[in-house]
GROMACS .gro file of C-alpha atoms in nm:
model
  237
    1UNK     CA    1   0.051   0.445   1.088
    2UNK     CA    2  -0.168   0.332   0.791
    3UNK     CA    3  -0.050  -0.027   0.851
    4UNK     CA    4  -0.240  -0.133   0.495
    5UNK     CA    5  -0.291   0.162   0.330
    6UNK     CA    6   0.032   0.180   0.113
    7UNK     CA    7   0.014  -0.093  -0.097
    8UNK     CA    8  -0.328  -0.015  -0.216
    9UNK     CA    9  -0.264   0.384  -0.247
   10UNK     CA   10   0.077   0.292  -0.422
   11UNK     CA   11  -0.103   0.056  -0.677
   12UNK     CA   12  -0.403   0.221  -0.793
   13UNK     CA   13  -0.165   0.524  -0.838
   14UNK     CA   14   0.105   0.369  -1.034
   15UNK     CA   15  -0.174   0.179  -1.228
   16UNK     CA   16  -0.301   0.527  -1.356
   17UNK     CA   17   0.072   0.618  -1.415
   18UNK     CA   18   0.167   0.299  -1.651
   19UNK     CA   19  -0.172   0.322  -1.826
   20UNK     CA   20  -0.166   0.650  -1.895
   21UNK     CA   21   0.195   0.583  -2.058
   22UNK     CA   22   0.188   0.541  -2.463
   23UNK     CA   23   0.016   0.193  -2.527
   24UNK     CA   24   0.224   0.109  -2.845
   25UNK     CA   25   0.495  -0.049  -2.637
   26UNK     CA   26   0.188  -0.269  -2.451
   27UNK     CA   27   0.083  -0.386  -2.840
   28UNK     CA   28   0.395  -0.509  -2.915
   29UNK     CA   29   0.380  -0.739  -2.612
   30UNK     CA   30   0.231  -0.967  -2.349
   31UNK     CA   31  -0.005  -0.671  -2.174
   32UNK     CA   32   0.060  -0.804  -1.830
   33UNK     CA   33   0.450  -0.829  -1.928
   34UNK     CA   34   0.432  -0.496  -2.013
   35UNK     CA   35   0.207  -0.331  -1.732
   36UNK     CA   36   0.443  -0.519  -1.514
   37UNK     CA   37   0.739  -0.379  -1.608
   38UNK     CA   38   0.623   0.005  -1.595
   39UNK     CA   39   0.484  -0.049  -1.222
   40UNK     CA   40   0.852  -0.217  -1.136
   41UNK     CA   41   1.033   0.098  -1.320
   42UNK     CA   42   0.801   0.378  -1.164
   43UNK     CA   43   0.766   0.194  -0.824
   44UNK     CA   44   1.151   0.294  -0.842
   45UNK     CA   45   1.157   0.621  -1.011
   46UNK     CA   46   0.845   0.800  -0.854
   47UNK     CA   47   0.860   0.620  -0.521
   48UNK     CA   48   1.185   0.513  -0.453
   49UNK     CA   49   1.094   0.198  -0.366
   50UNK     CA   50   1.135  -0.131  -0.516
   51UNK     CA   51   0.876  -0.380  -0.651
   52UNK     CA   52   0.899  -0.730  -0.721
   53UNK     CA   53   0.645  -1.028  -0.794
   54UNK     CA   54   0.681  -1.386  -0.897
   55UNK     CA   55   0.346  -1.380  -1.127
   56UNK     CA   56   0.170  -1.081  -1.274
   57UNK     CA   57  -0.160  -1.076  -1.475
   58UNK     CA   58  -0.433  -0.787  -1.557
   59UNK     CA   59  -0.773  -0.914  -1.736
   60UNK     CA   60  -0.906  -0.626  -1.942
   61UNK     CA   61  -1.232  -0.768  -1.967
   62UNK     CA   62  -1.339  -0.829  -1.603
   63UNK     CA   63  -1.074  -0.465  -1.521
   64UNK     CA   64  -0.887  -0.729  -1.295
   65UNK     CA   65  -0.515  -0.743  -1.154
   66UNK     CA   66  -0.381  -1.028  -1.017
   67UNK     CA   67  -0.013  -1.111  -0.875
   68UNK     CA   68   0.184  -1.351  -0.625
   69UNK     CA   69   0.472  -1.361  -0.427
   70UNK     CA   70   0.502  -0.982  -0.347
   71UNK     CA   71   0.708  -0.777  -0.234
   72UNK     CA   72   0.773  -0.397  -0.216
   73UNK     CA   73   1.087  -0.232  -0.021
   74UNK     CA   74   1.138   0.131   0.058
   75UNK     CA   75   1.473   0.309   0.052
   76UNK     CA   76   1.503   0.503   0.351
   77UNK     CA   77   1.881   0.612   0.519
   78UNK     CA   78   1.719   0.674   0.822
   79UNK     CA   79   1.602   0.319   0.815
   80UNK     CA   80   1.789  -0.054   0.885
   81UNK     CA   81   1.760  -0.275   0.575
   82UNK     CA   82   1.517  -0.501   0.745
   83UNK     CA   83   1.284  -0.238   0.842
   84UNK     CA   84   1.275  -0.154   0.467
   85UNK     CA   85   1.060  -0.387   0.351
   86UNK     CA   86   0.746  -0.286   0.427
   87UNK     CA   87   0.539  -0.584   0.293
   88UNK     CA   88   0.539  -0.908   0.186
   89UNK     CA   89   0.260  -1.144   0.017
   90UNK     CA   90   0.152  -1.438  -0.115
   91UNK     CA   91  -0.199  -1.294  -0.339
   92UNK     CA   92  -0.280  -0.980  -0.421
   93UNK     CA   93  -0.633  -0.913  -0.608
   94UNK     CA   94  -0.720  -0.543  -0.729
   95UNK     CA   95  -1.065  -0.477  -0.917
   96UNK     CA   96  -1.078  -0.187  -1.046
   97UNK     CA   97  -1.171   0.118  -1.316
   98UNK     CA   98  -0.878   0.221  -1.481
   99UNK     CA   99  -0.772   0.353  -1.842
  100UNK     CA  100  -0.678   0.032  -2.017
  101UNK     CA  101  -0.406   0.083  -2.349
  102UNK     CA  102  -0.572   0.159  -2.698
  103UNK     CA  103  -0.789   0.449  -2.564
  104UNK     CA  104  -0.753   0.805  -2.705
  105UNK     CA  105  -0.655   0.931  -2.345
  106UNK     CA  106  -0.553   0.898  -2.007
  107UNK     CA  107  -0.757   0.916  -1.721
  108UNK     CA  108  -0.667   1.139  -1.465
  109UNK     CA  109  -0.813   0.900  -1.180
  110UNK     CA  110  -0.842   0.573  -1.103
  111UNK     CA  111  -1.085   0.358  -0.878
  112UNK     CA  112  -1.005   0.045  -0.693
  113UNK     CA  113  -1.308  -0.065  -0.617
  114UNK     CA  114  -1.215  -0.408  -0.393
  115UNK     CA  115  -0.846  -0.478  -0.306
  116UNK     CA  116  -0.781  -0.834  -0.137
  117UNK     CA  117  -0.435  -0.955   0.027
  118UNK     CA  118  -0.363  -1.290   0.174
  119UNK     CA  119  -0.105  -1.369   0.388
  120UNK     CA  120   0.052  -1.061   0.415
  121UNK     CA  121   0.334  -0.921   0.628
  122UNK     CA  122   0.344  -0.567   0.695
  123UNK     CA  123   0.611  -0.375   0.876
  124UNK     CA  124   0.579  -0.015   0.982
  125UNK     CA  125   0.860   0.158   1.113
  126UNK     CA  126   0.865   0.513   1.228
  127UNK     CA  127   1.225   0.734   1.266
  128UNK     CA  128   1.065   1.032   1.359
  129UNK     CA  129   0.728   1.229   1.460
  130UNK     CA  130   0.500   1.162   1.207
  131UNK     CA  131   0.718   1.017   0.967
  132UNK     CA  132   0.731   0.650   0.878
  133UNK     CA  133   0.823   0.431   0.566
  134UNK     CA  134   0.422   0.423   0.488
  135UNK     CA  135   0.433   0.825   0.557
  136UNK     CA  136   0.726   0.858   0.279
  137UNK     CA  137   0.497   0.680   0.043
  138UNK     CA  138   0.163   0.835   0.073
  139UNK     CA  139   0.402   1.145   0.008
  140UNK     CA  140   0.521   1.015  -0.271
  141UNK     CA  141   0.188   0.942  -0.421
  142UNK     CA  142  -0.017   1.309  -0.327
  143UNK     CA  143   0.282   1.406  -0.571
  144UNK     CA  144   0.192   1.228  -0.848
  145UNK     CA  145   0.125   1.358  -1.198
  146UNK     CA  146   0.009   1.176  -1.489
  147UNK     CA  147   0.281   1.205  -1.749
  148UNK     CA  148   0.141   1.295  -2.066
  149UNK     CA  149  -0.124   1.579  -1.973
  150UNK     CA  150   0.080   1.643  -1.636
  151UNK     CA  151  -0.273   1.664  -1.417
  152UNK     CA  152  -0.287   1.584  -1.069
  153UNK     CA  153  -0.346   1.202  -1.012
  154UNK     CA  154  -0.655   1.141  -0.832
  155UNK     CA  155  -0.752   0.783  -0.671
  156UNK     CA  156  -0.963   0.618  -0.456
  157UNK     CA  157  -0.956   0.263  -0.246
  158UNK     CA  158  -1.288   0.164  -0.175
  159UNK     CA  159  -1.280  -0.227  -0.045
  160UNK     CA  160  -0.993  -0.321   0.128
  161UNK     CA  161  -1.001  -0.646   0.251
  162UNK     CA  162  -0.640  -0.824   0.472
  163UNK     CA  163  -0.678  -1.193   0.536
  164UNK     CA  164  -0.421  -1.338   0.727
  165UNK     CA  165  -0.194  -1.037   0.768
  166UNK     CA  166   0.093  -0.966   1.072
  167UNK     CA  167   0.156  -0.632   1.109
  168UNK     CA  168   0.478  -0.502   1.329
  169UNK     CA  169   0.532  -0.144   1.445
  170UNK     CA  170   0.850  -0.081   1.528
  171UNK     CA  171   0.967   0.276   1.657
  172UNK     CA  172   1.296   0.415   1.622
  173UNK     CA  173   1.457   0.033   1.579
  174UNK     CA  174   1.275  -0.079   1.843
  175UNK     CA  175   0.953  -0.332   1.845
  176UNK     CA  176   0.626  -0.208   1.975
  177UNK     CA  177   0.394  -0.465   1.875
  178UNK     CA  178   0.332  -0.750   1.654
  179UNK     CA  179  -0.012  -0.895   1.606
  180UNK     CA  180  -0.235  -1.166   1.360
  181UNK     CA  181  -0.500  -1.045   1.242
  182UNK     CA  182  -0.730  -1.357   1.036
  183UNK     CA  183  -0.917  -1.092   0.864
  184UNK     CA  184  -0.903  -0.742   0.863
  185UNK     CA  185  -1.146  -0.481   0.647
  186UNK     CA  186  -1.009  -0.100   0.654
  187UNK     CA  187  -1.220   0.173   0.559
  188UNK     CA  188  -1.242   0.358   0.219
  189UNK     CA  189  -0.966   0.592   0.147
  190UNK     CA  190  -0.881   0.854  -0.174
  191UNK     CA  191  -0.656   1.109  -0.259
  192UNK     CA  192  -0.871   1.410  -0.118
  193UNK     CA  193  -0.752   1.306   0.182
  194UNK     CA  194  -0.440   1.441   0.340
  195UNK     CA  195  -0.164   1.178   0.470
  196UNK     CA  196  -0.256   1.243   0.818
  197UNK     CA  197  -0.635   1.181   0.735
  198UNK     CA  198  -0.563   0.868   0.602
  199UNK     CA  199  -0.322   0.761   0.878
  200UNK     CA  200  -0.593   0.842   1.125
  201UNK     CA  201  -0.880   0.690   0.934
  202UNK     CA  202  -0.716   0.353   0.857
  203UNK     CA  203  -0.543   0.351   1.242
  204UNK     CA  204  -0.823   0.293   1.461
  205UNK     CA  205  -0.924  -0.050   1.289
  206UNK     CA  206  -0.614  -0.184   1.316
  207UNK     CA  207  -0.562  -0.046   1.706
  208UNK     CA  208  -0.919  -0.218   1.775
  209UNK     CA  209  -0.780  -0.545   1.660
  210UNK     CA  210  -0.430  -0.562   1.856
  211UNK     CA  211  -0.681  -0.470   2.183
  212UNK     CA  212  -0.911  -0.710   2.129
  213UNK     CA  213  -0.619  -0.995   2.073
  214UNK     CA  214  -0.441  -0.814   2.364
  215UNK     CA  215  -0.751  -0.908   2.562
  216UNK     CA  216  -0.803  -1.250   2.493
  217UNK     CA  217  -0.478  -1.310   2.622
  218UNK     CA  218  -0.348  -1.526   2.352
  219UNK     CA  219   0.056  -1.485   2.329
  220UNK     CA  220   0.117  -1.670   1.984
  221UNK     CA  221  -0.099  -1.400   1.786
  222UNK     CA  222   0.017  -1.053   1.978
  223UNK     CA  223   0.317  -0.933   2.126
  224UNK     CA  224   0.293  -0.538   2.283
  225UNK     CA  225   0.535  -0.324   2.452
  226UNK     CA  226   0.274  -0.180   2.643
  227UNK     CA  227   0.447   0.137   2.745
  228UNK     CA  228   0.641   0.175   2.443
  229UNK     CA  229   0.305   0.137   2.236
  230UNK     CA  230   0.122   0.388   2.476
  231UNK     CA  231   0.370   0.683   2.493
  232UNK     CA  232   0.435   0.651   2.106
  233UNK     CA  233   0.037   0.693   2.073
  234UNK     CA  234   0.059   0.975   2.286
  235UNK     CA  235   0.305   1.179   2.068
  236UNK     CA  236   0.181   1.042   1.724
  237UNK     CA  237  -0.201   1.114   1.841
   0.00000   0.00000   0.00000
């Protein structure tokens, strides 16, 4: 239930994927164009999952990416289309280190040093024990290989910073809780970890929140399905 985590893990890994691809194609146009496109065509081939932005833009010189109106969608049978897209958002900011084109050779890691969303919508919906549309992807990207030197693909997160972000667990189809968080700053996570680590690790800030909402008592930022919530903790935990 790494309610944030996949967006960040998916990008700083498909980042080292499309700049570790040949940089001729990049020369022969628009860089962000180009970087663009291979994150849209190995979102779908490597994750099975679908990418799409309205504006796209890296800066080389400040190691900067920058896009709007996203939006990223598994492919899961097990899943309803709705609960298929996992998120939705208006800004995404990544600063990072990460092999730009024109070098002599890819990196085989990649750091994201700060990662910023705003106004982001995040559903996370589990069909079975352990297994969720963010689960698939964190799968996905422990599998990864660079393509050219075919080396594992190691990453690391190590800002990760939500503002303005709903995120909705549903289980098996059905809702367990909705809340608003205004701001919400998950711990550092990287590929040593295993999918279960990271789940755990990037849980607890995000249970803290919906409590302390829950507590206050204000209806228009959380909804919970107490029971629901509290046996599916019990089995997942």
């Amino acid at each position: 239930m790494a309610f944030q985590l996949s967006k960040f893990c998916c990008a700083a890994a498909l980042l080292a994927v499309g700049f570790g691809a040949a940089p001729v194609q990049a020369q022969q146009q628009n860089l962000s164009d180009w970087l663009g496109g291979q994150l849209q065509e190995q979102a779908q081939q490597r994750f099975d999952t679908r990418l799409e932005y309205g504006t796209f833009e890296v800066n080389t010189l400040t190691a900067e990416l920058m896009a709007t109106d996203i939006r990223l969608r598994t492919d899961i049978d097990e899943l309803p289309a709705g609960l298929n897209q996992l998120l939705m958002a208006e800004n995404l900011l990544l600063e990072g280190d990460w092999q730009l084109p024109g070098t002599n050779a890819p990196k085989n890691n990649i750091v994201v040093k700060r990662a910023v969303l705003e106004n982001v919508q995040l559903t996370v919906a589990y069909f079975d024990t352990g297994r969720s549309n963010l689960h698939v992807l964190l799968d996905h990207a422990r599998q990864l290989h660079l393509q050219r030197v075919n080396e594992p693909l190691d990453w690391s997160v190590d800002e990760m910073v939500l503002r303005n972000v709903v995120v909705n667990l549903f289980d098996s189809g059905t809702p367990l809780a909705s809340v608003r968080i205004p701001e919400l700053i998950l711990p550092a996570v990287n590929s040593a970890q295993t999918t279960q680590e990271q789940v755990e690790k990037l849980l607890w800030p995000v249970l803290d929140q919906l409590a302390r909402q829950a507590m206050k008592g204000n209806s228009e930022n959380v909804t919970v399905d107490s029971g629901g919530l509290m046996r599916f903790l019990w089995r997942e935990m």
